[in-house]
Amino acid sequence: MYRYDEFDARFVRQRVSQFRNQVERRIEGELSEEEFRPLRLMNGLYLQLHAYMLRVAIPYGTLNSAQMRQLAAIAEKYDKGYGHFTTRQNIQYNWPKLSDVPDILDDLADVEMHAIQTSGNCIRNVTADHWAGVAADEVADPRPYAELIRQWSSLHPEFSFLPRKFKIAVTGAAADRAAIAFHDIGLRIKKNDAGETGFEILAGGGMGRTPLIAAPVRDWLPGEDLLAYLEAIMRVYNLHGRRDNKYKARIKILVRELGADEFTRQVEEEFARIDAPQVVPPEQELARISAYFAAPEYQDLPDDDPVHAKAIAEDAAFAAWASASVERHRVPGYAIVNISLKPVGGVPGDATAEQMRAVADLAEKYSLDEIRVTHEQNLVLPNVRKKDIHAVWQQLMEHALASANIGKATDIISCPGLDYCGLATARSIPIAQEISTRLGDDARQNEIGGLKIKISGCINACGHHHAGHIGILGLEKAGEEFYQVTLGGSGDENASIGEIIGPGFSGEEITDTVETIIDTYIGLRDDGETFLDAYRRIGPEPFKEAIYATH
Amino acid sequence: MPLIRNGDVIADSWVRHEDDAPLPADGDLILPLERLLHEGTQLAGRRGLTGVQLANTADVEEIESLLSCLALVTLEFPAFTDGRAYSQARQLRTKLGYSGELRATGNVLPDQAAFMRRVGFDSFEIACGQDIETWKNAPRAISLAYQRGYEGGAVTRYETNSACGASPAI
Ligand code: SF4
């Protein structure tokens, strides 16, 4: 994992004291709320329905046990004893006091963390494949590049007052677990025939009220040009992105209005005139960063572990959990263990301080001190020896962290919605809980198979409903909540935007509707066909008939 | 309006010439872009310096051919959250090699002073009533920067640490 050197540490401390000063000026009335707002947003501090909310960056989703313990301590000391892991590899605290926030930031700096640029119209926390470095299908590890981008984007003098927020995601694998096509810039690491590292670059993807899949901008960019090329894209966007209408201000609208070809032409023209050696870090910088991500000392193990095999054979509950939660690791004898933060009927992504500590302990003991946070609001222990998986599972059970539902119907993504968020038009968490409770039976979930249900509480789409196999969007009309359903969305390497199925449903009807959709799929699927595949084969009609016939 | 340069409030010797009236023969004038392009070579006969006021929607390349005759470019921040002028400044300094005075105007606040310095602004027209001390301290808040190839005195990782903390005056 990356570790701060003196430079990083000083930088973050300076940022904390700068913000402390801004908070003091606000409390003393020297800054109006209007003047303070963009300053606090640059540091992840939102004013929500009931209180301030602080969003802390978990850069590209990596944590060690000390960091996780600190997140737990902050939850207890300054909040109500829990935190909420978001769809962008961040953690949110929903109840901090304004005057405490500088102290929280200092506590974070103690463990090399920060809240820089987790909100505001700037380059946000860069996200990456949550199995980076351990996935069996990886071409190259995205984390060194993600760290390079984190540093480059931190307090960028030119790109801190963009037309709108800006999100960059990086993957280094064939399977896209970082949803790069739904980002302002999506980066896929590639190798050419000479074995050199480079990037495929996409731009202009996004969710919100105008969901768009990112357009290809460059099929191959040599790795060393990355920051110069990003600068070119950012400059074209900063100068020409719309500022007259907040809903048209994302780069996706610029790319769409100019057309991908013209946008690309402008970027290339700008790129050609950037003095790259001036701008890009010296070679030693990538090497310095990469050294932190060198593979840990794995033991030489046989891939099949008898202890694990025996436990699978003898313990059906363990086997069921393992089949949902354990993934192939690139090193023999090791496994990736996913931890669901979606207990049936629970709040997606919430973890108590006690659960965070339990995960930290497990990481320290069994996962070479590493934890990952996924954009699907779950956690990962990326380096578990197969022989330890059973012990890990037992301890997860003690802390209500052993739901066997990763990738299944109750592994629901949901934004905070009307329970917390000032922009919400409808509740989303309670809907997620109700659907989860309805579909929660293990046999039922197994019957359904892989399914991604995603729920947003307003058009901003923080719950990524456009990319849900079943997407649910909470809206409001004449004081009544209603829910629009989309089908067939996907955030993976075959990205697609879900199609609206028809008129919306009330809060009372929505769970029944989801069940009808699922039953329709089960009735029509071919052998072994997933929901998404079936939908792509048969289209929306059978679902429409089933849903609207019963209403 | 107070003008800050090199850490001091200084008198502004420049006059904005906004209407269609004939240009006075003397004095340092800031012209709107249209007028500058219209006058073109006529300006050579004047005593006094010429500056231009660029809207933040203007393409800086429009003044590329005139840059050698210009002693001042003003760029505008209609609201401090509208960051287009940062990129215009950067383009003027790097792509076009402009080395004259670059002045920030509009909603110019101390919290952004360091960013403005780093993209190449060197003078700041601020609203009356702003606390000058806050202005003087603001650029010192963060003495380190990750981005290479920007100006403004912040220390980047591969520079020696000797300059740490010695941020330049705004
Ligand atoms: S989708 Fe809307 S309701 Fe949900 S968190 Fe985002 S802004 Fe809030």
XYZ file of C-alpha atoms and ligand atoms in Angstrom:
729
model
C 0.000 0.000 0.000
C 1.054 3.550 -0.553
C 2.646 5.271 2.434
C 2.996 9.008 2.861
C 6.464 10.396 2.809
C 7.292 13.646 4.566
C 6.056 15.622 1.592
C 2.590 14.013 1.568
C 2.302 14.281 5.329
C 3.140 17.980 5.357
C 0.828 18.666 2.466
C -2.156 17.096 4.219
C -1.367 18.844 7.528
C -1.134 22.184 5.768
C -4.494 21.535 4.178
C -5.993 20.726 7.570
C -4.720 23.940 9.126
C -5.911 25.936 6.165
C -9.362 24.441 6.607
C -9.231 24.950 10.374
C -8.683 28.624 9.686
C -11.595 28.705 7.251
C -13.878 27.009 9.784
C -12.846 29.565 12.417
C -13.565 32.411 10.031
C -16.982 30.882 9.384
C -17.786 30.408 13.073
C -16.717 33.970 13.822
C -18.907 35.217 11.002
C -16.072 36.541 8.895
C -17.191 34.204 6.116
C -20.827 33.991 5.133
C -22.337 30.558 4.560
C -22.358 31.386 0.876
C -18.633 32.140 0.882
C -17.859 29.192 3.112
C -19.843 26.703 1.075
C -17.403 26.171 -1.819
C -14.534 26.059 0.658
C -16.114 23.378 2.811
C -17.176 21.450 -0.267
C -13.537 21.313 -1.355
C -13.054 19.347 1.816
C -15.950 16.937 1.704
C -18.227 18.783 4.091
C -21.887 18.928 3.110
C -24.820 20.494 4.869
C -27.539 17.854 4.783
C -31.116 17.577 5.934
C -30.361 17.232 9.636
C -26.679 18.011 10.065
C -23.304 18.321 8.412
C -22.041 15.264 6.605
C -18.317 14.624 6.192
C -17.169 12.483 3.304
C -13.729 10.959 3.684
C -11.742 9.697 0.708
C -10.567 6.122 0.593
C -8.283 6.538 -2.414
C -8.982 3.771 -4.930
C -10.597 1.835 -2.113
C -7.497 0.726 -0.215
C -7.207 0.686 3.573
C -4.931 -0.931 6.104
C -6.037 -2.068 9.548
C -4.766 1.058 11.341
C -6.780 3.241 8.985
C -9.915 1.152 9.450
C -9.504 1.358 13.229
C -9.208 5.114 12.973
C -12.402 5.258 10.909
C -14.059 3.301 13.714
C -12.650 5.625 16.369
C -13.918 8.685 14.487
C -17.364 7.108 14.198
C -17.447 6.717 17.956
C -15.836 9.949 18.991
C -17.547 12.381 16.659
C -20.526 10.541 15.250
C -23.153 8.032 16.310
C -20.956 4.973 16.206
C -21.264 4.052 12.566
C -20.196 5.103 9.102
C -21.590 4.668 5.634
C -19.489 3.293 2.779
C -20.551 4.935 -0.468
C -20.679 4.000 -4.131
C -17.473 5.944 -4.768
C -15.066 4.270 -2.371
C -15.623 6.909 0.286
C -16.943 6.734 3.822
C -19.489 9.236 5.095
C -20.173 10.374 8.616
C -23.645 11.749 8.961
C -23.550 13.640 12.241
C -20.302 15.545 12.821
C -20.315 19.028 14.389
C -18.759 21.792 12.310
C -16.358 22.764 15.073
C -15.133 19.139 15.320
C -14.354 18.744 11.637
C -10.781 20.130 11.729
C -10.009 17.691 14.567
C -11.478 14.816 12.563
C -9.270 15.807 9.656
C -6.244 15.827 11.944
C -7.176 12.357 13.202
C -7.416 11.214 9.593
C -4.040 12.748 8.781
C -2.587 10.673 11.636
C -3.311 7.588 9.534
C -2.490 9.154 6.160
C -6.046 9.919 5.123
C -7.963 13.038 4.169
C -11.222 14.450 2.835
C -9.648 16.561 0.116
C -11.895 16.954 -2.922
C -14.541 14.458 -1.921
C -17.072 17.061 -3.018
C -17.177 20.319 -4.945
C -16.630 21.022 -8.618
C -13.171 19.552 -8.730
C -11.482 16.254 -9.483
C -12.948 13.823 -6.976
C -11.505 10.817 -5.215
C -10.062 8.610 -7.946
C -11.542 5.120 -7.947
C -10.177 1.795 -9.168
C -10.852 -1.895 -9.417
C -11.294 -3.068 -5.818
C -9.403 -6.267 -6.607
C -6.407 -4.379 -7.931
C -3.171 -6.267 -7.498
C -4.836 -9.560 -6.625
C -7.334 -10.298 -9.411
C -6.500 -13.282 -11.552
C -7.491 -11.460 -14.760
C -5.332 -8.378 -14.241
C -3.062 -7.005 -16.976
C -1.431 -4.410 -14.724
C -2.041 -3.000 -11.277
C -4.048 0.253 -11.524
C -3.093 1.485 -8.049
C 0.239 3.179 -8.859
C -1.470 5.187 -11.585
C -4.450 5.905 -9.371
C -2.077 7.217 -6.705
C -0.256 9.313 -9.284
C -3.608 10.816 -10.289
C -4.598 11.332 -6.649
C -1.478 13.371 -6.056
C -1.651 15.291 -9.319
C -5.311 16.182 -8.798
C -4.890 17.299 -5.162
C -5.406 21.070 -4.937
C -4.775 21.416 -8.627
C -4.294 25.142 -9.234
C -5.987 25.101 -12.617
C -8.730 22.546 -12.147
C -10.290 23.269 -8.770
C -13.206 25.351 -10.074
C -14.522 23.260 -12.902
C -18.011 23.573 -14.366
C -18.994 20.528 -12.324
C -17.606 17.608 -10.360
C -15.191 15.312 -12.139
C -14.673 11.608 -11.597
C -11.852 9.444 -12.862
C -11.770 5.639 -12.632
C -8.954 3.254 -13.513
C -8.961 -0.451 -14.216
C -6.152 -2.764 -15.165
C -8.200 -5.840 -15.966
C -10.297 -7.162 -18.807
C -13.403 -7.410 -16.638
C -14.394 -3.896 -15.645
C -15.136 -3.756 -11.935
C -14.600 -0.001 -11.764
C -17.446 0.972 -14.147
C -15.059 3.125 -16.180
C -17.607 3.757 -18.931
C -19.766 5.669 -16.450
C -17.014 8.106 -15.479
C -15.992 11.525 -16.701
C -12.716 9.896 -17.622
C -12.299 6.134 -17.692
C -8.834 4.627 -17.985
C -8.020 1.068 -18.925
C -4.410 -0.023 -18.639
C -3.145 -2.032 -21.565
C 0.104 -3.585 -22.697
C 1.268 -3.320 -26.294
C 3.136 -5.973 -28.236
C 6.432 -4.627 -26.950
C 5.204 -5.163 -23.398
C 4.964 -1.434 -22.688
C 2.228 -0.050 -20.487
C -0.272 2.412 -21.859
C -3.873 3.490 -21.589
C -7.118 3.293 -23.435
C -8.936 6.517 -22.622
C -12.667 7.101 -22.459
C -14.353 10.384 -21.679
C -17.825 11.725 -21.160
C -19.562 8.914 -19.339
C -21.866 9.541 -16.425
C -25.155 8.964 -14.683
C -27.378 11.728 -13.381
C -30.394 12.857 -15.358
C -28.619 12.277 -18.672
C -26.929 8.889 -18.438
C -24.282 8.431 -21.098
C -21.666 5.821 -21.825
C -18.194 7.303 -22.215
C -16.826 7.784 -25.721
C -13.463 6.387 -26.791
C -10.927 9.206 -27.027
C -7.650 7.333 -27.398
C -7.058 3.695 -28.013
C -3.430 3.854 -26.931
C -1.622 6.466 -24.891
C 1.919 5.716 -23.734
C 1.941 5.438 -19.955
C 4.391 8.291 -19.394
C 2.041 10.772 -21.117
C -0.851 10.114 -18.778
C -0.808 13.311 -16.732
C -0.127 15.535 -19.739
C -3.073 13.986 -21.543
C -5.333 14.325 -18.520
C -4.307 17.966 -18.327
C -5.344 18.443 -21.953
C -8.757 16.887 -21.361
C -9.285 18.904 -18.204
C -8.316 22.148 -19.924
C -10.707 21.656 -22.814
C -13.444 20.887 -20.315
C -12.580 23.764 -17.979
C -12.678 26.257 -20.834
C -15.624 24.930 -22.774
C -17.811 22.939 -20.417
C -21.177 24.617 -19.917
C -21.603 26.772 -16.856
C -25.029 28.173 -17.588
C -26.966 25.150 -16.434
C -25.851 22.872 -13.643
C -27.559 19.895 -15.279
C -25.627 20.383 -18.498
C -22.279 21.145 -16.943
C -20.704 17.692 -16.805
C -18.123 16.799 -19.424
C -20.501 14.222 -20.896
C -22.673 17.050 -22.240
C -19.655 18.787 -23.788
C -18.583 15.549 -25.444
C -22.100 14.961 -26.691
C -22.639 18.512 -27.949
C -19.268 18.726 -29.700
C -19.367 15.121 -30.845
C -16.680 12.702 -29.751
C -14.552 13.401 -32.830
C -14.441 17.153 -32.385
C -13.890 16.810 -28.649
C -11.012 14.455 -29.312
C -9.566 16.825 -31.900
C -9.541 19.670 -29.398
C -7.943 17.505 -26.736
C -5.266 16.272 -29.124
C -4.524 19.828 -30.229
C -4.111 20.941 -26.634
C -2.052 17.863 -25.795
C 0.279 18.518 -28.733
C 1.140 21.920 -27.306
C 1.753 20.821 -23.740
C 5.404 20.654 -22.849
C 5.152 17.147 -21.425
C 8.607 16.936 -19.794
C 7.727 20.102 -17.861
C 4.516 18.638 -16.587
C 4.848 14.922 -16.117
C 6.692 13.670 -13.067
C 10.146 12.238 -13.531
C 10.317 8.518 -14.204
C 11.531 7.887 -10.694
C 8.189 9.094 -9.333
C 6.154 6.272 -10.840
C 8.858 3.854 -9.735
C 8.770 5.306 -6.230
C 5.003 4.926 -6.036
C 4.981 1.490 -7.675
C 7.406 0.168 -5.088
C 4.698 0.605 -2.452
C 2.434 -1.676 -4.438
C 4.941 -4.448 -4.934
C 3.334 -7.794 -4.177
C 3.501 -8.643 -0.477
C 5.485 -11.657 0.614
C 3.166 -14.465 -0.345
C 3.943 -17.923 0.919
C 4.613 -20.700 -1.514
C 1.410 -22.703 -1.170
C -0.352 -25.408 -3.126
C -3.476 -24.038 -4.722
C -5.730 -26.640 -3.155
C -5.876 -26.531 0.583
C -7.149 -29.658 2.357
C -8.405 -27.760 5.412
C -10.503 -25.506 3.216
C -11.755 -28.371 1.066
C -12.815 -30.294 4.156
C -14.650 -27.337 5.622
C -16.487 -26.800 2.353
C -17.477 -30.452 2.229
C -18.642 -30.641 5.825
C -20.187 -27.278 6.518
C -23.017 -26.408 4.159
C -23.546 -22.906 5.546
C -19.855 -22.141 5.083
C -19.922 -23.579 1.585
C -22.893 -21.389 0.657
C -21.199 -18.270 1.971
C -17.894 -19.165 0.319
C -19.459 -19.762 -3.055
C -20.861 -16.220 -2.991
C -17.960 -14.474 -1.297
C -14.674 -16.076 -2.251
C -12.935 -15.221 -5.505
C -9.903 -16.543 -7.269
C -6.625 -14.862 -6.356
C -3.749 -14.636 -8.775
C -1.438 -16.378 -6.284
C -1.948 -20.124 -5.634
C -3.211 -20.984 -2.170
C -4.686 -17.504 -1.619
C -8.182 -16.153 -2.109
C -10.003 -12.852 -2.287
C -12.674 -12.756 0.413
C -15.551 -10.337 -0.076
C -17.450 -9.093 2.950
C -21.058 -8.113 2.430
C -22.275 -4.902 4.078
C -25.783 -5.843 3.019
C -27.394 -7.860 5.804
C -30.871 -8.878 4.742
C -33.159 -6.003 5.656
C -30.240 -3.772 6.677
C -28.926 -0.437 5.436
C -26.626 -0.969 2.434
C -23.052 0.116 3.168
C -23.434 0.932 6.856
C -20.882 -0.461 9.277
C -20.683 0.034 13.015
C -17.434 0.962 14.710
C -17.353 -2.514 16.207
C -17.710 -4.102 12.753
C -14.980 -1.873 11.349
C -12.661 -2.983 14.136
C -13.523 -6.616 13.528
C -12.618 -6.244 9.862
C -9.404 -4.438 10.814
C -8.468 -7.316 13.126
C -9.163 -9.869 10.403
C -7.122 -7.907 7.887
C -4.206 -7.712 10.244
C -4.310 -11.369 11.127
C -5.343 -12.958 7.828
C -5.055 -10.540 4.897
C -1.540 -9.114 5.021
C -3.032 -6.019 6.600
C -5.066 -5.029 3.579
C -8.715 -4.101 3.159
C -10.559 -2.842 0.095
C -13.761 -0.872 -0.172
C -15.869 -1.545 -3.254
C -18.096 0.805 -5.198
C -20.824 -1.731 -4.542
C -20.638 -0.742 -0.874
C -18.953 -3.894 0.348
C -15.527 -4.675 1.795
C -12.810 -7.047 0.674
C -10.017 -8.930 2.387
C -7.773 -9.314 -0.650
C -5.053 -11.656 0.618
C -6.472 -14.554 2.612
C -4.803 -17.950 2.636
C -7.330 -20.591 1.686
C -6.683 -22.472 4.890
C -7.766 -19.411 6.883
C -11.029 -18.749 5.089
C -13.104 -20.828 7.475
C -11.712 -19.016 10.504
C -12.381 -15.678 8.837
C -15.957 -16.695 8.144
C -16.559 -17.714 11.744
C -15.388 -14.366 12.968
C -17.404 -12.516 10.370
C -20.471 -14.365 11.650
C -19.861 -13.123 15.158
C -20.118 -9.573 13.852
C -23.086 -10.035 11.521
C -20.821 -9.658 8.509
C -21.300 -13.057 6.922
C -24.269 -12.531 4.608
C -23.866 -14.949 1.714
C -25.275 -12.539 -0.831
C -22.419 -10.938 -2.764
C -23.601 -10.314 -6.319
C -27.091 -11.520 -5.529
C -30.518 -9.943 -5.321
C -30.071 -8.562 -1.810
C -26.613 -7.115 -2.521
C -28.462 -3.893 -3.267
C -26.727 -0.582 -3.905
C -28.652 2.311 -2.461
C -27.873 5.980 -1.976
C -28.843 7.580 1.375
C -31.999 9.126 -0.101
C -34.531 11.091 1.882
C -33.329 9.712 5.200
C -30.270 11.967 5.008
C -29.828 13.721 1.722
C -31.024 17.273 1.159
C -31.465 16.704 -2.568
C -33.562 13.557 -2.320
C -37.019 13.348 -3.815
C -37.846 9.997 -2.249
C -36.697 7.437 0.287
C -34.257 4.867 -0.982
C -32.828 3.051 2.050
C -36.255 1.856 3.294
C -37.071 0.594 -0.199
C -33.782 -1.305 -0.308
C -34.561 -2.776 3.093
C -38.021 -3.882 2.066
C -36.857 -5.509 -1.161
C -33.993 -7.157 0.679
C -36.343 -8.551 3.299
C -38.724 -9.860 0.637
C -35.990 -11.605 -1.360
C -33.818 -12.488 1.619
C -34.458 -16.202 1.827
C -31.281 -18.072 0.834
C -33.027 -20.559 -1.427
C -34.872 -17.752 -3.141
C -31.648 -15.809 -3.745
C -29.932 -18.861 -5.135
C -32.858 -19.509 -7.420
C -32.579 -15.943 -8.757
C -28.814 -16.009 -9.207
C -26.619 -13.005 -10.054
C -28.622 -9.785 -9.982
C -27.758 -6.150 -9.401
C -30.508 -3.982 -7.992
C -29.554 -0.309 -7.625
C -31.620 2.435 -6.046
C -31.281 6.230 -6.180
C -33.342 8.715 -4.183
C -33.309 11.345 -6.921
C -32.266 12.057 -10.457
C -28.626 12.576 -9.414
C -28.272 8.814 -9.512
C -25.761 8.330 -6.690
C -27.216 4.829 -6.330
C -26.176 4.145 -9.956
C -29.668 2.959 -10.903
C -28.906 3.460 -14.623
C -26.323 0.699 -14.320
C -28.587 -1.661 -12.360
C -29.904 -4.821 -13.949
C -32.977 -3.570 -12.143
C -32.703 0.141 -11.472
C -35.052 2.051 -9.191
C -35.284 5.820 -9.165
C -37.241 7.570 -6.426
C -39.168 10.641 -7.603
C -41.893 12.845 -6.256
C -45.081 14.145 -7.758
C -47.555 16.320 -5.889
C -46.027 15.371 -2.549
C -46.181 11.638 -3.253
C -43.119 9.478 -3.714
C -43.091 7.232 -6.725
C -40.518 4.929 -8.216
C -39.462 4.568 -11.807
C -38.036 1.233 -12.883
C -35.302 0.674 -15.457
C -34.143 -2.704 -16.730
C -31.010 -3.961 -18.439
C -28.411 -1.513 -17.148
C -24.874 -2.681 -16.537
C -21.663 -1.054 -15.333
C -19.235 -3.718 -16.498
C -17.105 -4.019 -19.640
C -20.304 -4.361 -21.674
C -21.799 -1.232 -20.175
C -25.401 -0.357 -20.911
C -27.944 2.115 -19.626
C -31.143 0.685 -18.199
C -34.351 1.329 -20.128
C -37.358 2.850 -18.447
C -39.999 0.191 -18.379
C -43.094 2.400 -18.105
C -45.033 4.508 -15.616
C -43.725 4.536 -12.047
C -44.958 2.765 -8.930
C -45.848 3.887 -5.453
C -43.699 3.008 -2.464
C -46.237 0.306 -1.573
C -46.121 -1.256 -5.031
C -42.422 -1.207 -5.790
C -41.391 -4.351 -3.958
C -44.179 -6.356 -5.615
C -43.091 -4.968 -8.948
C -39.511 -6.089 -8.424
C -40.761 -9.528 -7.525
C -42.920 -9.698 -10.621
C -39.917 -8.761 -12.761
C -37.842 -11.471 -11.135
C -40.550 -14.102 -11.519
C -40.988 -13.179 -15.145
C -37.289 -13.685 -15.680
C -37.304 -17.034 -13.916
C -40.197 -18.173 -16.047
C -38.531 -17.223 -19.325
C -34.850 -17.839 -18.774
C -32.845 -20.458 -20.585
C -30.752 -22.872 -18.637
C -28.090 -21.007 -16.656
C -29.017 -17.667 -18.207
C -28.518 -14.660 -15.935
C -31.074 -11.919 -15.549
C -29.045 -9.512 -17.658
C -28.475 -12.026 -20.449
C -32.130 -12.980 -20.463
C -33.201 -9.350 -20.619
C -30.813 -8.683 -23.480
C -32.253 -11.674 -25.329
C -35.984 -11.170 -24.759
C -36.193 -7.386 -24.322
C -38.600 -5.389 -22.198
C -41.956 -6.578 -23.566
C -42.544 -9.684 -21.447
C -41.664 -7.669 -18.351
C -44.001 -4.839 -19.275
C -46.828 -7.246 -19.855
C -46.272 -8.958 -16.546
C -45.982 -5.763 -14.547
C -48.721 -3.685 -16.035
C -51.154 -6.583 -16.428
C -51.216 -7.016 -12.681
C -51.882 -3.358 -11.972
C -10.328 49.101 -6.239
C -7.214 48.030 -4.336
C -4.585 46.369 -6.463
C -2.165 43.897 -4.943
C 1.168 43.122 -6.487
C 4.244 41.587 -4.932
C 2.579 41.541 -1.561
C 1.733 45.220 -1.451
C -1.259 47.312 -2.175
C -0.150 49.559 -4.972
C -1.625 52.404 -6.958
C -3.158 51.373 -10.217
C -1.582 53.303 -13.058
C -3.865 51.718 -15.629
C -7.076 53.248 -16.913
C -9.872 51.231 -18.437
C -11.007 52.647 -21.711
C -14.441 51.231 -22.238
C -16.324 53.501 -24.617
C -15.914 54.309 -28.288
C -14.208 57.640 -27.677
C -10.884 58.259 -29.398
C -7.907 56.970 -27.471
C -5.992 59.569 -25.466
C -2.418 60.028 -26.616
C -0.955 59.395 -23.169
C -1.424 57.021 -20.282
C -1.571 53.245 -19.769
C -4.831 51.957 -21.165
C -6.743 48.718 -20.767
C -8.869 48.074 -23.821
C -11.631 45.599 -24.398
C -10.613 42.866 -26.829
C -12.799 44.202 -29.678
C -11.262 47.627 -29.470
C -7.758 46.235 -29.297
C -8.295 44.144 -32.404
C -9.909 47.111 -34.136
C -7.103 49.582 -33.309
C -4.392 47.085 -34.106
C -1.339 48.897 -35.450
C -2.772 52.350 -34.635
C -1.650 51.760 -31.089
C 1.990 52.075 -31.996
C 1.687 55.875 -32.255
C 0.558 56.274 -28.628
C 2.718 57.124 -25.667
C 1.867 54.831 -22.770
C 1.359 51.121 -22.396
C -1.438 48.953 -23.732
C -3.334 46.281 -21.907
C -6.320 44.151 -22.808
C -9.283 42.959 -20.862
C -10.323 39.454 -21.880
C -13.673 37.931 -21.081
C -13.428 34.414 -19.730
C -15.150 33.108 -22.836
C -12.480 34.525 -25.127
C -9.981 32.323 -26.888
C -6.562 33.582 -25.809
C -5.173 32.773 -29.223
C -7.040 35.788 -30.536
C -4.373 38.021 -29.043
C -1.440 35.815 -29.893
C -0.121 38.115 -32.619
C -0.441 41.200 -30.399
C 1.154 39.816 -27.260
C 4.513 41.437 -27.836
C 2.843 44.860 -27.737
C 0.862 44.165 -24.592
C 2.064 44.988 -21.096
C -1.038 43.811 -19.273
C -3.728 41.179 -19.723
C -6.651 41.152 -17.322
C -8.673 37.989 -16.919
C -12.002 37.857 -15.226
C -13.593 35.823 -12.471
C -17.296 36.751 -12.658
C -17.682 34.477 -9.625
C -14.765 32.810 -7.919
C -16.364 29.465 -8.682
C -16.089 30.138 -12.413
C -12.603 28.840 -13.085
C -12.171 29.421 -16.802
C -9.596 32.171 -16.324
C -7.232 29.708 -14.648
C -6.915 27.837 -17.917
C -6.703 31.050 -19.939
C -3.867 32.216 -17.715
C -2.104 28.914 -18.045
C -2.411 28.995 -21.833
C -1.120 32.560 -21.985
C 1.908 31.718 -19.902
C 2.848 28.359 -21.366
C 1.333 27.873 -24.803
C 1.755 31.508 -25.866
C 4.737 32.455 -23.735
C 3.280 35.730 -22.499
C 5.515 37.309 -19.854
C 3.841 40.651 -19.096
C 1.583 41.432 -16.168
C -1.398 39.123 -15.748
C -4.103 40.542 -13.555
C -7.029 38.764 -11.907
C -10.220 40.806 -11.752
C -13.741 40.249 -10.535
C -14.587 38.048 -7.562
C -10.973 37.680 -6.475
C -10.573 36.246 -2.971
C -7.570 35.373 -0.802
C -8.573 31.704 -0.576
C -7.794 31.294 -4.265
C -4.716 33.509 -4.346
C -2.251 30.626 -4.315
C -3.984 28.872 -7.214
C -3.990 32.095 -9.199
C -0.298 32.634 -8.583
C 0.475 29.146 -9.729
C -1.244 29.475 -13.102
C 0.624 32.727 -13.686
C -1.352 35.667 -12.285
C 0.871 38.292 -10.721
C -1.531 41.068 -9.803
C -4.920 41.019 -8.137
C -7.658 43.603 -8.244
C -9.677 43.038 -5.097
C -12.906 44.401 -3.724
C -12.741 47.245 -1.211
C -12.971 46.112 2.372
C -11.079 42.847 2.030
C -8.648 42.204 4.854
C -5.178 42.770 3.463
C -3.570 40.671 6.209
C -5.648 37.664 5.175
C -4.420 38.280 1.665
C -0.837 38.364 2.757
C -1.100 35.140 4.738
C -3.231 33.157 2.314
C -0.517 32.057 -0.106
C 1.566 30.758 2.764
C -1.143 28.344 3.905
C 0.067 25.594 1.598
C 3.695 25.734 0.574
C 3.783 22.388 -1.213
C 2.270 21.319 -4.498
C 2.082 18.106 -6.466
C 1.742 19.602 -9.932
C 4.900 20.214 -11.852
C 5.379 22.948 -14.401
C 3.247 25.538 -12.607
C 4.616 28.743 -11.165
C 4.008 30.500 -7.904
C 6.766 29.290 -5.678
C 5.174 26.216 -4.132
C 7.661 23.406 -3.688
C 7.122 20.195 -5.627
C 8.353 16.801 -4.556
C 11.559 16.720 -6.546
C 12.709 20.179 -5.646
C 15.062 20.751 -2.775
C 13.349 21.465 0.479
C 15.281 24.669 1.037
C 12.430 26.767 -0.271
C 9.830 25.090 1.965
C 7.717 27.595 3.802
C 9.215 30.518 1.928
C 6.197 31.200 -0.216
C 6.428 34.308 -2.278
C 4.394 37.361 -1.566
C 1.197 37.693 -3.503
S -29.149 10.173 -5.677
Fe -30.096 12.023 -4.939
S -30.982 11.379 -3.001
Fe -29.467 9.883 -3.499
S -27.637 10.592 -2.456
Fe -27.564 11.336 -4.569
S -28.392 13.367 -4.441
Fe -29.004 12.330 -2.565
